[in-house]
PDB file of N, CA, C and O in Angstrom, chain B, residues numbered from 101:
ATOM      1  N   GLN B 101       1.031  -1.104   0.091  1.00  0.00           N
ATOM      2  CA  GLN B 101       0.308   0.176   0.250  1.00  0.00           C
ATOM      3  C   GLN B 101       0.913   1.211  -0.153  1.00  0.00           C
ATOM      4  O   GLN B 101       0.626   1.987  -1.065  1.00  0.00           O
ATOM      5  N   ARG B 102       2.008   1.192   0.762  1.00  0.00           N
ATOM      6  CA  ARG B 102       2.682   2.233   0.425  1.00  0.00           C
ATOM      7  C   ARG B 102       3.307   2.860  -0.679  1.00  0.00           C
ATOM      8  O   ARG B 102       3.609   4.051  -0.752  1.00  0.00           O
ATOM      9  N   ASN B 103       3.482   1.986  -1.529  1.00  0.00           N
ATOM     10  CA  ASN B 103       4.066   2.427  -3.099  1.00  0.00           C
ATOM     11  C   ASN B 103       2.692   2.815  -3.783  1.00  0.00           C
ATOM     12  O   ASN B 103       2.780   3.648  -4.685  1.00  0.00           O
ATOM     13  N   GLU B 104       1.454   2.333  -3.483  1.00  0.00           N
ATOM     14  CA  GLU B 104      -0.002   3.207  -4.089  1.00  0.00           C
ATOM     15  C   GLU B 104      -0.154   4.091  -3.702  1.00  0.00           C
ATOM     16  O   GLU B 104      -1.037   4.737  -4.266  1.00  0.00           O
ATOM     17  N   LEU B 105       0.515   4.730  -2.567  1.00  0.00           N
ATOM     18  CA  LEU B 105      -0.393   6.086  -2.009  1.00  0.00           C
ATOM     19  C   LEU B 105       1.270   6.846  -2.381  1.00  0.00           C
ATOM     20  O   LEU B 105       1.272   8.077  -2.360  1.00  0.00           O
ATOM     21  N   GLN B 106       2.040   6.445  -2.567  1.00  0.00           N
ATOM     22  CA  GLN B 106       3.141   7.291  -3.132  1.00  0.00           C
ATOM     23  C   GLN B 106       3.264   7.901  -4.243  1.00  0.00           C
ATOM     24  O   GLN B 106       3.755   9.014  -4.434  1.00  0.00           O
ATOM     25  N   LYS B 107       2.662   6.927  -5.254  1.00  0.00           N
ATOM     26  CA  LYS B 107       2.256   7.226  -6.797  1.00  0.00           C
ATOM     27  C   LYS B 107       1.166   8.307  -6.505  1.00  0.00           C
ATOM     28  O   LYS B 107       1.200   8.980  -7.535  1.00  0.00           O
ATOM     29  N   LEU B 108       0.532   8.676  -5.961  1.00  0.00           N
ATOM     30  CA  LEU B 108       0.003   9.561  -5.875  1.00  0.00           C
ATOM     31  C   LEU B 108       0.309  10.963  -5.178  1.00  0.00           C
ATOM     32  O   LEU B 108       0.343  11.165  -3.964  1.00  0.00           O
ATOM     33  N   PRO B 109       0.538  11.945  -6.257  1.00  0.00           N
ATOM     34  CA  PRO B 109       1.182  13.373  -5.403  1.00  0.00           C
ATOM     35  C   PRO B 109       0.293  14.365  -4.325  1.00  0.00           C
ATOM     36  O   PRO B 109      -0.909  14.552  -4.517  1.00  0.00           O
ATOM     37  N   ILE B 110       0.707  14.713  -3.669  1.00  0.00           N
ATOM     38  CA  ILE B 110       0.094  15.144  -2.979  1.00  0.00           C
ATOM     39  C   ILE B 110      -1.052  15.959  -3.234  1.00  0.00           C
ATOM     40  O   ILE B 110      -2.092  16.045  -2.580  1.00  0.00           O
ATOM     41  N   SER B 111      -0.677  16.594  -4.375  1.00  0.00           N
ATOM     42  CA  SER B 111      -1.804  17.313  -4.980  1.00  0.00           C
ATOM     43  C   SER B 111      -3.053  16.863  -5.617  1.00  0.00           C
ATOM     44  O   SER B 111      -3.809  17.519  -6.334  1.00  0.00           O
ATOM     45  N   ASN B 112      -3.134  15.797  -5.288  1.00  0.00           N
ATOM     46  CA  ASN B 112      -4.368  14.991  -5.751  1.00  0.00           C
ATOM     47  C   ASN B 112      -5.430  14.412  -4.711  1.00  0.00           C
ATOM     48  O   ASN B 112      -6.619  14.141  -4.878  1.00  0.00           O
ATOM     49  N   HIS B 113      -4.611  14.310  -3.578  1.00  0.00           N
ATOM     50  CA  HIS B 113      -5.061  14.326  -1.996  1.00  0.00           C
ATOM     51  C   HIS B 113      -5.590  15.150  -1.319  1.00  0.00           C
ATOM     52  O   HIS B 113      -6.508  14.845  -0.558  1.00  0.00           O
ATOM     53  N   PRO B 114      -4.957  16.857  -1.485  1.00  0.00           N
ATOM     54  CA  PRO B 114      -4.781  17.241  -0.204  1.00  0.00           C
ATOM     55  C   PRO B 114      -6.112  17.646   0.611  1.00  0.00           C
ATOM     56  O   PRO B 114      -5.938  18.583   1.390  1.00  0.00           O
ATOM     57  N   LYS B 115      -7.038  17.258   0.579  1.00  0.00           N
ATOM     58  CA  LYS B 115      -8.156  17.689   1.140  1.00  0.00           C
ATOM     59  C   LYS B 115      -8.377  16.026   2.600  1.00  0.00           C
ATOM     60  O   LYS B 115      -8.845  15.918   3.734  1.00  0.00           O
ATOM     61  N   ALA B 116      -7.785  15.214   1.709  1.00  0.00           N
ATOM     62  CA  ALA B 116      -7.971  13.804   2.432  1.00  0.00           C
ATOM     63  C   ALA B 116      -6.615  14.330   4.038  1.00  0.00           C
ATOM     64  O   ALA B 116      -6.623  14.177   5.259  1.00  0.00           O
ATOM     65  N   LEU B 117      -5.608  14.997   2.952  1.00  0.00           N
ATOM     66  CA  LEU B 117      -4.235  14.806   4.062  1.00  0.00           C
ATOM     67  C   LEU B 117      -5.065  16.204   4.724  1.00  0.00           C
ATOM     68  O   LEU B 117      -5.674  15.609   5.614  1.00  0.00           O
ATOM     69  N   GLU B 118      -5.407  17.385   4.849  1.00  0.00           N
ATOM     70  CA  GLU B 118      -5.749  18.312   5.930  1.00  0.00           C
ATOM     71  C   GLU B 118      -6.883  17.625   7.018  1.00  0.00           C
ATOM     72  O   GLU B 118      -7.018  18.053   8.165  1.00  0.00           O
ATOM     73  N   THR B 119      -7.724  16.408   6.419  1.00  0.00           N
ATOM     74  CA  THR B 119      -8.521  15.802   7.371  1.00  0.00           C
ATOM     75  C   THR B 119      -7.667  15.156   8.323  1.00  0.00           C
ATOM     76  O   THR B 119      -8.259  14.726   9.313  1.00  0.00           O
ATOM     77  N   LEU B 120      -6.083  14.926   8.268  1.00  0.00           N
ATOM     78  CA  LEU B 120      -5.681  14.142   9.224  1.00  0.00           C
ATOM     79  C   LEU B 120      -5.385  14.992  10.537  1.00  0.00           C
ATOM     80  O   LEU B 120      -5.343  16.209  10.354  1.00  0.00           O
ATOM     81  N   PRO B 121      -5.230  14.656  11.487  1.00  0.00           N
ATOM     82  CA  PRO B 121      -4.696  15.828  12.757  1.00  0.00           C
ATOM     83  C   PRO B 121      -3.334  15.836  12.489  1.00  0.00           C
ATOM     84  O   PRO B 121      -2.668  14.815  12.318  1.00  0.00           O
ATOM     85  N   GLU B 122      -2.798  17.270  12.438  1.00  0.00           N
ATOM     86  CA  GLU B 122      -1.391  17.976  12.426  1.00  0.00           C
ATOM     87  C   GLU B 122      -0.095  16.832  12.723  1.00  0.00           C
ATOM     88  O   GLU B 122       0.921  16.656  12.051  1.00  0.00           O
ATOM     89  N   GLN B 123      -0.480  16.233  13.816  1.00  0.00           N
ATOM     90  CA  GLN B 123       1.011  15.306  14.134  1.00  0.00           C
ATOM     91  C   GLN B 123       0.963  14.047  13.164  1.00  0.00           C
ATOM     92  O   GLN B 123       1.967  13.472  12.744  1.00  0.00           O
ATOM     93  N   THR B 124      -0.358  13.701  12.868  1.00  0.00           N
ATOM     94  CA  THR B 124      -0.840  12.250  12.025  1.00  0.00           C
ATOM     95  C   THR B 124       0.030  12.892  10.645  1.00  0.00           C
ATOM     96  O   THR B 124       1.007  12.320  10.161  1.00  0.00           O
ATOM     97  N   ARG B 125      -0.419  13.919  10.238  1.00  0.00           N
ATOM     98  CA  ARG B 125      -0.429  14.202   8.556  1.00  0.00           C
ATOM     99  C   ARG B 125       1.548  14.677   8.565  1.00  0.00           C
ATOM    100  O   ARG B 125       2.317  14.635   7.605  1.00  0.00           O
ATOM    101  N   ASP B 126       1.813  15.041   9.840  1.00  0.00           N
ATOM    102  CA  ASP B 126       3.440  15.310   9.795  1.00  0.00           C
ATOM    103  C   ASP B 126       3.965  14.347   9.582  1.00  0.00           C
ATOM    104  O   ASP B 126       4.748  14.223   8.639  1.00  0.00           O
ATOM    105  N   ILE B 127       3.581  13.118  10.661  1.00  0.00           N
ATOM    106  CA  ILE B 127       4.341  12.034  10.526  1.00  0.00           C
ATOM    107  C   ILE B 127       3.994  10.898   9.054  1.00  0.00           C
ATOM    108  O   ILE B 127       4.840  10.154   8.557  1.00  0.00           O
ATOM    109  N   PHE B 128       2.783  11.013   8.661  1.00  0.00           N
ATOM    110  CA  PHE B 128       2.676  10.287   7.592  1.00  0.00           C
ATOM    111  C   PHE B 128       3.483  10.950   5.909  1.00  0.00           C
ATOM    112  O   PHE B 128       3.638  10.310   4.869  1.00  0.00           O
ATOM    113  N   ILE B 129       3.905  12.586   6.232  1.00  0.00           N
ATOM    114  CA  ILE B 129       4.427  13.338   5.017  1.00  0.00           C
ATOM    115  C   ILE B 129       5.742  12.547   4.995  1.00  0.00           C
ATOM    116  O   ILE B 129       6.168  11.764   4.145  1.00  0.00           O
ATOM    117  N   ARG B 130       6.233  12.932   6.075  1.00  0.00           N
ATOM    118  CA  ARG B 130       8.050  12.665   6.772  1.00  0.00           C
ATOM    119  C   ARG B 130       8.357  11.319   5.998  1.00  0.00           C
ATOM    120  O   ARG B 130       9.251  11.154   5.167  1.00  0.00           O
ATOM    121  N   SER B 131       7.401  10.360   6.456  1.00  0.00           N
ATOM    122  CA  SER B 131       7.369   8.819   5.998  1.00  0.00           C
ATOM    123  C   SER B 131       7.323   8.531   4.196  1.00  0.00           C
ATOM    124  O   SER B 131       8.197   8.173   3.407  1.00  0.00           O
ATOM    125  N   ARG B 132       5.982   8.851   4.038  1.00  0.00           N
ATOM    126  CA  ARG B 132       5.771   8.788   2.905  1.00  0.00           C
ATOM    127  C   ARG B 132       6.254   9.452   1.529  1.00  0.00           C
ATOM    128  O   ARG B 132       6.250   8.786   0.493  1.00  0.00           O
ATOM    129  N   TYR B 133       6.623  10.639   1.553  1.00  0.00           N
ATOM    130  CA  TYR B 133       6.962  11.976   0.829  1.00  0.00           C
ATOM    131  C   TYR B 133       8.320  11.950   1.355  1.00  0.00           C
ATOM    132  O   TYR B 133       9.040  12.028   0.360  1.00  0.00           O
ATOM    133  N   ASN B 134       8.961  11.889   2.277  1.00  0.00           N
ATOM    134  CA  ASN B 134      10.363  12.689   2.496  1.00  0.00           C
ATOM    135  C   ASN B 134      11.364  11.226   2.931  1.00  0.00           C
ATOM    136  O   ASN B 134      12.595  11.254   2.937  1.00  0.00           O
ATOM    137  N   ASN B 135      10.549  10.024   3.271  1.00  0.00           N
ATOM    138  CA  ASN B 135      11.139   8.799   2.993  1.00  0.00           C
ATOM    139  C   ASN B 135      12.212   8.980   4.162  1.00  0.00           C
ATOM    140  O   ASN B 135      13.429   8.824   4.062  1.00  0.00           O
ATOM    141  N   GLN B 136      11.624   9.273   5.074  1.00  0.00           N
ATOM    142  CA  GLN B 136      12.159   9.325   6.757  1.00  0.00           C
ATOM    143  C   GLN B 136      12.093   7.610   6.878  1.00  0.00           C
ATOM    144  O   GLN B 136      11.445   7.051   5.994  1.00  0.00           O
ATOM    145  N   SER B 137      12.507   7.056   7.559  1.00  0.00           N
ATOM    146  CA  SER B 137      12.463   5.584   8.486  1.00  0.00           C
ATOM    147  C   SER B 137      11.532   6.017   9.784  1.00  0.00           C
ATOM    148  O   SER B 137      11.271   7.200  10.003  1.00  0.00           O
ATOM    149  N   HIS B 138      11.179   5.212  10.409  1.00  0.00           N
ATOM    150  CA  HIS B 138      10.317   5.340  11.214  1.00  0.00           C
ATOM    151  C   HIS B 138      11.433   5.871  12.440  1.00  0.00           C
ATOM    152  O   HIS B 138      11.149   6.938  12.983  1.00  0.00           O
ATOM    153  N   LYS B 139      12.337   5.356  12.761  1.00  0.00           N
ATOM    154  CA  LYS B 139      13.400   5.621  13.524  1.00  0.00           C
ATOM    155  C   LYS B 139      13.647   6.923  13.674  1.00  0.00           C
ATOM    156  O   LYS B 139      13.591   7.607  14.695  1.00  0.00           O
ATOM    157  N   GLU B 140      13.963   7.254  12.431  1.00  0.00           N
ATOM    158  CA  GLU B 140      14.336   9.046  12.262  1.00  0.00           C
ATOM    159  C   GLU B 140      13.308   9.696  12.314  1.00  0.00           C
ATOM    160  O   GLU B 140      13.654  10.877  12.290  1.00  0.00           O
ATOM    161  N   ILE B 141      12.185   9.616  12.374  1.00  0.00           N
ATOM    162  CA  ILE B 141      10.690  10.383  12.554  1.00  0.00           C
ATOM    163  C   ILE B 141      10.720  10.422  14.173  1.00  0.00           C
ATOM    164  O   ILE B 141      10.551  11.466  14.804  1.00  0.00           O
ATOM    165  N   ALA B 142      10.978   9.045  14.824  1.00  0.00           N
ATOM    166  CA  ALA B 142      10.391   9.054  16.097  1.00  0.00           C
ATOM    167  C   ALA B 142      11.727   9.687  17.064  1.00  0.00           C
ATOM    168  O   ALA B 142      11.632   9.802  18.286  1.00  0.00           O
ATOM    169  N   VAL B 143      12.847  10.030  16.357  1.00  0.00           N
ATOM    170  CA  VAL B 143      14.130  11.023  17.150  1.00  0.00           C
ATOM    171  C   VAL B 143      13.709  12.140  17.007  1.00  0.00           C
ATOM    172  O   VAL B 143      13.332  12.865  17.928  1.00  0.00           O
ATOM    173  N   ALA B 144      13.722  12.519  15.418  1.00  0.00           N
ATOM    174  CA  ALA B 144      13.042  14.143  15.203  1.00  0.00           C
ATOM    175  C   ALA B 144      11.995  14.541  16.333  1.00  0.00           C
ATOM    176  O   ALA B 144      11.938  15.553  17.032  1.00  0.00           O
ATOM    177  N   LEU B 145      11.236  13.484  16.283  1.00  0.00           N
ATOM    178  CA  LEU B 145      10.032  14.542  16.783  1.00  0.00           C
ATOM    179  C   LEU B 145      10.160  13.912  18.764  1.00  0.00           C
ATOM    180  O   LEU B 145       9.245  14.292  19.495  1.00  0.00           O
ATOM    181  N   GLY B 146      11.162  13.119  19.324  1.00  0.00           N
ATOM    182  CA  GLY B 146      10.961  12.748  20.462  1.00  0.00           C
ATOM    183  C   GLY B 146      10.080  11.853  21.112  1.00  0.00           C
ATOM    184  O   GLY B 146      10.036  11.846  22.343  1.00  0.00           O
ATOM    185  N   ILE B 147       9.306  11.027  20.370  1.00  0.00           N
ATOM    186  CA  ILE B 147       8.758   9.880  20.616  1.00  0.00           C
ATOM    187  C   ILE B 147       8.922   8.784  19.919  1.00  0.00           C
ATOM    188  O   ILE B 147       9.452   8.834  18.809  1.00  0.00           O
ATOM    189  N   SER B 148       8.522   7.707  20.427  1.00  0.00           N
ATOM    190  CA  SER B 148       8.804   6.615  20.225  1.00  0.00           C
ATOM    191  C   SER B 148       8.334   5.907  18.555  1.00  0.00           C
ATOM    192  O   SER B 148       7.628   6.468  17.717  1.00  0.00           O
ATOM    193  N   THR B 149       8.874   4.765  18.461  1.00  0.00           N
ATOM    194  CA  THR B 149       8.698   4.235  16.879  1.00  0.00           C
ATOM    195  C   THR B 149       7.334   3.615  17.059  1.00  0.00           C
ATOM    196  O   THR B 149       6.484   3.479  16.179  1.00  0.00           O
ATOM    197  N   LYS B 150       7.253   3.285  18.227  1.00  0.00           N
ATOM    198  CA  LYS B 150       5.831   2.638  18.002  1.00  0.00           C
ATOM    199  C   LYS B 150       4.189   3.623  17.853  1.00  0.00           C
ATOM    200  O   LYS B 150       3.124   3.283  17.338  1.00  0.00           O
ATOM    201  N   THR B 151       4.513   4.670  18.412  1.00  0.00           N
ATOM    202  CA  THR B 151       3.984   6.142  18.402  1.00  0.00           C
ATOM    203  C   THR B 151       3.920   6.544  16.930  1.00  0.00           C
ATOM    204  O   THR B 151       2.841   6.852  16.424  1.00  0.00           O
ATOM    205  N   VAL B 152       5.176   6.546  16.166  1.00  0.00           N
ATOM    206  CA  VAL B 152       4.976   6.844  14.595  1.00  0.00           C
ATOM    207  C   VAL B 152       4.414   5.675  13.950  1.00  0.00           C
ATOM    208  O   VAL B 152       3.798   5.802  12.891  1.00  0.00           O
ATOM    209  N   GLU B 153       4.573   4.567  14.493  1.00  0.00           N
ATOM    210  CA  GLU B 153       3.644   3.425  13.410  1.00  0.00           C
ATOM    211  C   GLU B 153       2.377   3.600  13.592  1.00  0.00           C
ATOM    212  O   GLU B 153       1.733   3.524  12.546  1.00  0.00           O
ATOM    213  N   PHE B 154       1.583   3.872  14.826  1.00  0.00           N
ATOM    214  CA  PHE B 154       0.512   4.228  15.194  1.00  0.00           C
ATOM    215  C   PHE B 154      -0.105   5.340  14.171  1.00  0.00           C
ATOM    216  O   PHE B 154      -1.204   5.226  13.627  1.00  0.00           O
ATOM    217  N   HIS B 155       0.918   6.588  13.982  1.00  0.00           N
ATOM    218  CA  HIS B 155       0.123   7.535  13.164  1.00  0.00           C
ATOM    219  C   HIS B 155       0.177   7.043  11.793  1.00  0.00           C
ATOM    220  O   HIS B 155      -0.865   7.198  11.157  1.00  0.00           O
ATOM    221  N   ILE B 156       0.994   6.576  11.288  1.00  0.00           N
ATOM    222  CA  ILE B 156       1.129   6.111   9.925  1.00  0.00           C
ATOM    223  C   ILE B 156      -0.160   5.173   9.854  1.00  0.00           C
ATOM    224  O   ILE B 156      -1.086   5.410   9.079  1.00  0.00           O
ATOM    225  N   THR B 157      -0.146   4.354  10.514  1.00  0.00           N
ATOM    226  CA  THR B 157      -1.550   3.517  10.685  1.00  0.00           C
ATOM    227  C   THR B 157      -2.572   3.959  10.530  1.00  0.00           C
ATOM    228  O   THR B 157      -3.291   3.491   9.647  1.00  0.00           O
ATOM    229  N   LYS B 158      -3.044   5.114  11.404  1.00  0.00           N
ATOM    230  CA  LYS B 158      -4.155   5.776  11.469  1.00  0.00           C
ATOM    231  C   LYS B 158      -4.362   6.798  10.238  1.00  0.00           C
ATOM    232  O   LYS B 158      -5.454   7.308   9.986  1.00  0.00           O
ATOM    233  N   ALA B 159      -3.502   6.972   9.701  1.00  0.00           N
ATOM    234  CA  ALA B 159      -2.871   8.083   8.469  1.00  0.00           C
ATOM    235  C   ALA B 159      -3.605   7.348   6.755  1.00  0.00           C
ATOM    236  O   ALA B 159      -4.113   7.970   5.821  1.00  0.00           O
ATOM    237  N   LEU B 160      -3.373   5.868   6.912  1.00  0.00           N
ATOM    238  CA  LEU B 160      -3.545   5.264   6.075  1.00  0.00           C
ATOM    239  C   LEU B 160      -4.772   4.582   6.280  1.00  0.00           C
ATOM    240  O   LEU B 160      -5.216   3.981   5.301  1.00  0.00           O
ATOM    241  N   LYS B 161      -5.444   4.543   7.381  1.00  0.00           N
ATOM    242  CA  LYS B 161      -7.000   4.287   7.531  1.00  0.00           C
ATOM    243  C   LYS B 161      -7.969   5.057   6.951  1.00  0.00           C
ATOM    244  O   LYS B 161      -8.977   4.688   6.349  1.00  0.00           O
ATOM    245  N   VAL B 162      -7.461   6.482   7.255  1.00  0.00           N
ATOM    246  CA  VAL B 162      -8.119   7.879   7.054  1.00  0.00           C
ATOM    247  C   VAL B 162      -8.070   7.800   5.336  1.00  0.00           C
ATOM    248  O   VAL B 162      -8.980   8.157   4.588  1.00  0.00           O
ATOM    249  N   LEU B 163      -7.045   7.359   5.024  1.00  0.00           N
ATOM    250  CA  LEU B 163      -6.860   7.727   3.494  1.00  0.00           C
ATOM    251  C   LEU B 163      -7.324   6.954   2.077  1.00  0.00           C
ATOM    252  O   LEU B 163      -7.557   7.304   0.920  1.00  0.00           O
ATOM    253  N   ARG B 164      -7.323   5.424   3.007  1.00  0.00           N
ATOM    254  CA  ARG B 164      -7.974   4.469   2.394  1.00  0.00           C
ATOM    255  C   ARG B 164      -9.669   4.748   2.089  1.00  0.00           C
ATOM    256  O   ARG B 164     -10.266   4.427   1.062  1.00  0.00           O
ATOM    257  N   VAL B 165     -10.136   5.309   3.068  1.00  0.00           N
ATOM    258  CA  VAL B 165     -11.734   5.879   3.411  1.00  0.00           C
ATOM    259  C   VAL B 165     -11.816   6.494   2.227  1.00  0.00           C
ATOM    260  O   VAL B 165     -12.382   6.031   1.236  1.00  0.00           O
ATOM    261  N   ALA B 166     -11.155   7.739   2.314  1.00  0.00           N
ATOM    262  CA  ALA B 166     -11.240   9.062   1.895  1.00  0.00           C
ATOM    263  C   ALA B 166     -11.132   8.678  -0.050  1.00  0.00           C
ATOM    264  O   ALA B 166     -12.023   9.064  -0.807  1.00  0.00           O
ATOM    265  N   LEU B 167     -10.042   7.978  -0.494  1.00  0.00           N
ATOM    266  CA  LEU B 167      -9.517   7.693  -1.939  1.00  0.00           C
ATOM    267  C   LEU B 167     -10.706   7.029  -2.233  1.00  0.00           C
ATOM    268  O   LEU B 167     -11.420   7.604  -3.055  1.00  0.00           O
ATOM    269  N   LYS B 168     -11.067   6.082  -1.829  1.00  0.00           N
ATOM    270  CA  LYS B 168     -11.505   4.840  -2.118  1.00  0.00           C
ATOM    271  C   LYS B 168     -12.731   4.877  -3.409  1.00  0.00           C
ATOM    272  O   LYS B 168     -13.273   3.839  -3.787  1.00  0.00           O
ATOM    273  N   ASP B 169     -13.018   6.085  -3.929  1.00  0.00           N
ATOM    274  CA  ASP B 169     -13.481   6.729  -4.810  1.00  0.00           C
ATOM    275  C   ASP B 169     -12.396   6.732  -6.491  1.00  0.00           C
ATOM    276  O   ASP B 169     -12.428   6.316  -7.649  1.00  0.00           O
ATOM    277  N   TYR B 170     -11.540   7.517  -5.539  1.00  0.00           N
ATOM    278  CA  TYR B 170     -10.249   8.024  -6.321  1.00  0.00           C
ATOM    279  C   TYR B 170      -9.275   6.837  -6.850  1.00  0.00           C
ATOM    280  O   TYR B 170      -8.746   6.938  -7.958  1.00  0.00           O
ATOM    281  N   PHE B 171      -9.108   5.976  -6.216  1.00  0.00           N
ATOM    282  CA  PHE B 171      -7.949   5.102  -6.258  1.00  0.00           C
ATOM    283  C   PHE B 171      -8.756   3.903  -5.827  1.00  0.00           C
ATOM    284  O   PHE B 171      -8.620   3.505  -4.670  1.00  0.00           O
ATOM    285  N   PRO B 172      -9.683   3.219  -6.747  1.00  0.00           N
ATOM    286  CA  PRO B 172     -10.505   1.650  -6.041  1.00  0.00           C
ATOM    287  C   PRO B 172      -9.371   0.831  -5.376  1.00  0.00           C
ATOM    288  O   PRO B 172      -9.611   0.004  -4.497  1.00  0.00           O
ATOM    289  N   LEU B 173      -8.467   1.024  -5.706  1.00  0.00           N
ATOM    290  CA  LEU B 173      -7.408  -0.453  -5.635  1.00  0.00           C
ATOM    291  C   LEU B 173      -7.458  -0.326  -3.906  1.00  0.00           C
ATOM    292  O   LEU B 173      -7.616  -1.341  -3.227  1.00  0.00           O
ATOM    293  N   LEU B 174      -7.324   0.858  -3.362  1.00  0.00           N
ATOM    294  CA  LEU B 174      -7.243   1.065  -1.819  1.00  0.00           C
ATOM    295  C   LEU B 174      -8.133   0.324  -1.431  1.00  0.00           C
ATOM    296  O   LEU B 174      -7.707  -0.523  -0.646  1.00  0.00           O
ATOM    297  N   ALA B 175      -9.264   0.263  -1.648  1.00  0.00           N
ATOM    298  CA  ALA B 175     -10.566  -0.367  -0.914  1.00  0.00           C
ATOM    299  C   ALA B 175     -10.627  -1.889  -1.045  1.00  0.00           C
ATOM    300  O   ALA B 175     -11.041  -2.632  -0.155  1.00  0.00           O
ATOM    301  N   PHE B 176     -10.232  -2.231  -2.089  1.00  0.00           N
ATOM    302  CA  PHE B 176      -9.679  -4.082  -1.792  1.00  0.00           C
ATOM    303  C   PHE B 176      -8.432  -4.627  -0.902  1.00  0.00           C
ATOM    304  O   PHE B 176      -8.269  -5.816  -0.629  1.00  0.00           O
ATOM    305  N   LEU B 177      -7.450  -3.406  -0.432  1.00  0.00           N
ATOM    306  CA  LEU B 177      -6.536  -4.107   0.117  1.00  0.00           C
ATOM    307  C   LEU B 177      -6.807  -4.587   1.325  1.00  0.00           C
ATOM    308  O   LEU B 177      -7.672  -4.069   2.031  1.00  0.00           O
ATOM    309  N   PRO B 178      -6.050  -5.702   1.726  1.00  0.00           N
ATOM    310  CA  PRO B 178      -6.639  -6.149   3.365  1.00  0.00           C
ATOM    311  C   PRO B 178      -5.938  -5.170   4.037  1.00  0.00           C
ATOM    312  O   PRO B 178      -4.867  -4.581   3.890  1.00  0.00           O
ATOM    313  N   LYS B 179      -7.222  -5.170   5.130  1.00  0.00           N
ATOM    314  CA  LYS B 179      -7.139  -4.628   6.334  1.00  0.00           C
ATOM    315  C   LYS B 179      -5.629  -4.610   7.167  1.00  0.00           C
ATOM    316  O   LYS B 179      -5.263  -3.683   7.889  1.00  0.00           O
ATOM    317  N   PHE B 180      -4.952  -5.696   6.923  1.00  0.00           N
ATOM    318  CA  PHE B 180      -3.951  -5.829   8.321  1.00  0.00           C
ATOM    319  C   PHE B 180      -2.768  -4.722   7.216  1.00  0.00           C
ATOM    320  O   PHE B 180      -1.885  -4.165   7.869  1.00  0.00           O
ATOM    321  N   PHE B 181      -2.768  -4.515   6.080  1.00  0.00           N
ATOM    322  CA  PHE B 181      -2.051  -3.476   5.258  1.00  0.00           C
ATOM    323  C   PHE B 181      -2.224  -1.658   6.138  1.00  0.00           C
ATOM    324  O   PHE B 181      -1.372  -0.769   6.127  1.00  0.00           O
ATOM    325  N   CYS B 182      -3.318  -1.631   6.666  1.00  0.00           N
ATOM    326  CA  CYS B 182      -3.656  -0.433   7.331  1.00  0.00           C
ATOM    327  C   CYS B 182      -3.391  -0.723   8.742  1.00  0.00           C
ATOM    328  O   CYS B 182      -3.590   0.139   9.598  1.00  0.00           O
TER     329      CYS B 182
END
């Protein structure tokens, strides 16, 4: 799923990203668009890697629902990817 969401430029789904809480959005963008590792994000923000994973999972769930009409494949991906 990471690769599928990376193929979509931020400009294609800014409203979906705007619905995310600020920290979740920041972590998602750092991970998916800035290619930072979970550890790099955790160190930069002073949080645990588990917290980073939580926020990325949360963002993927929201984006999966928000983009289901735009990108139908997301609706059919198994939930364990989110």
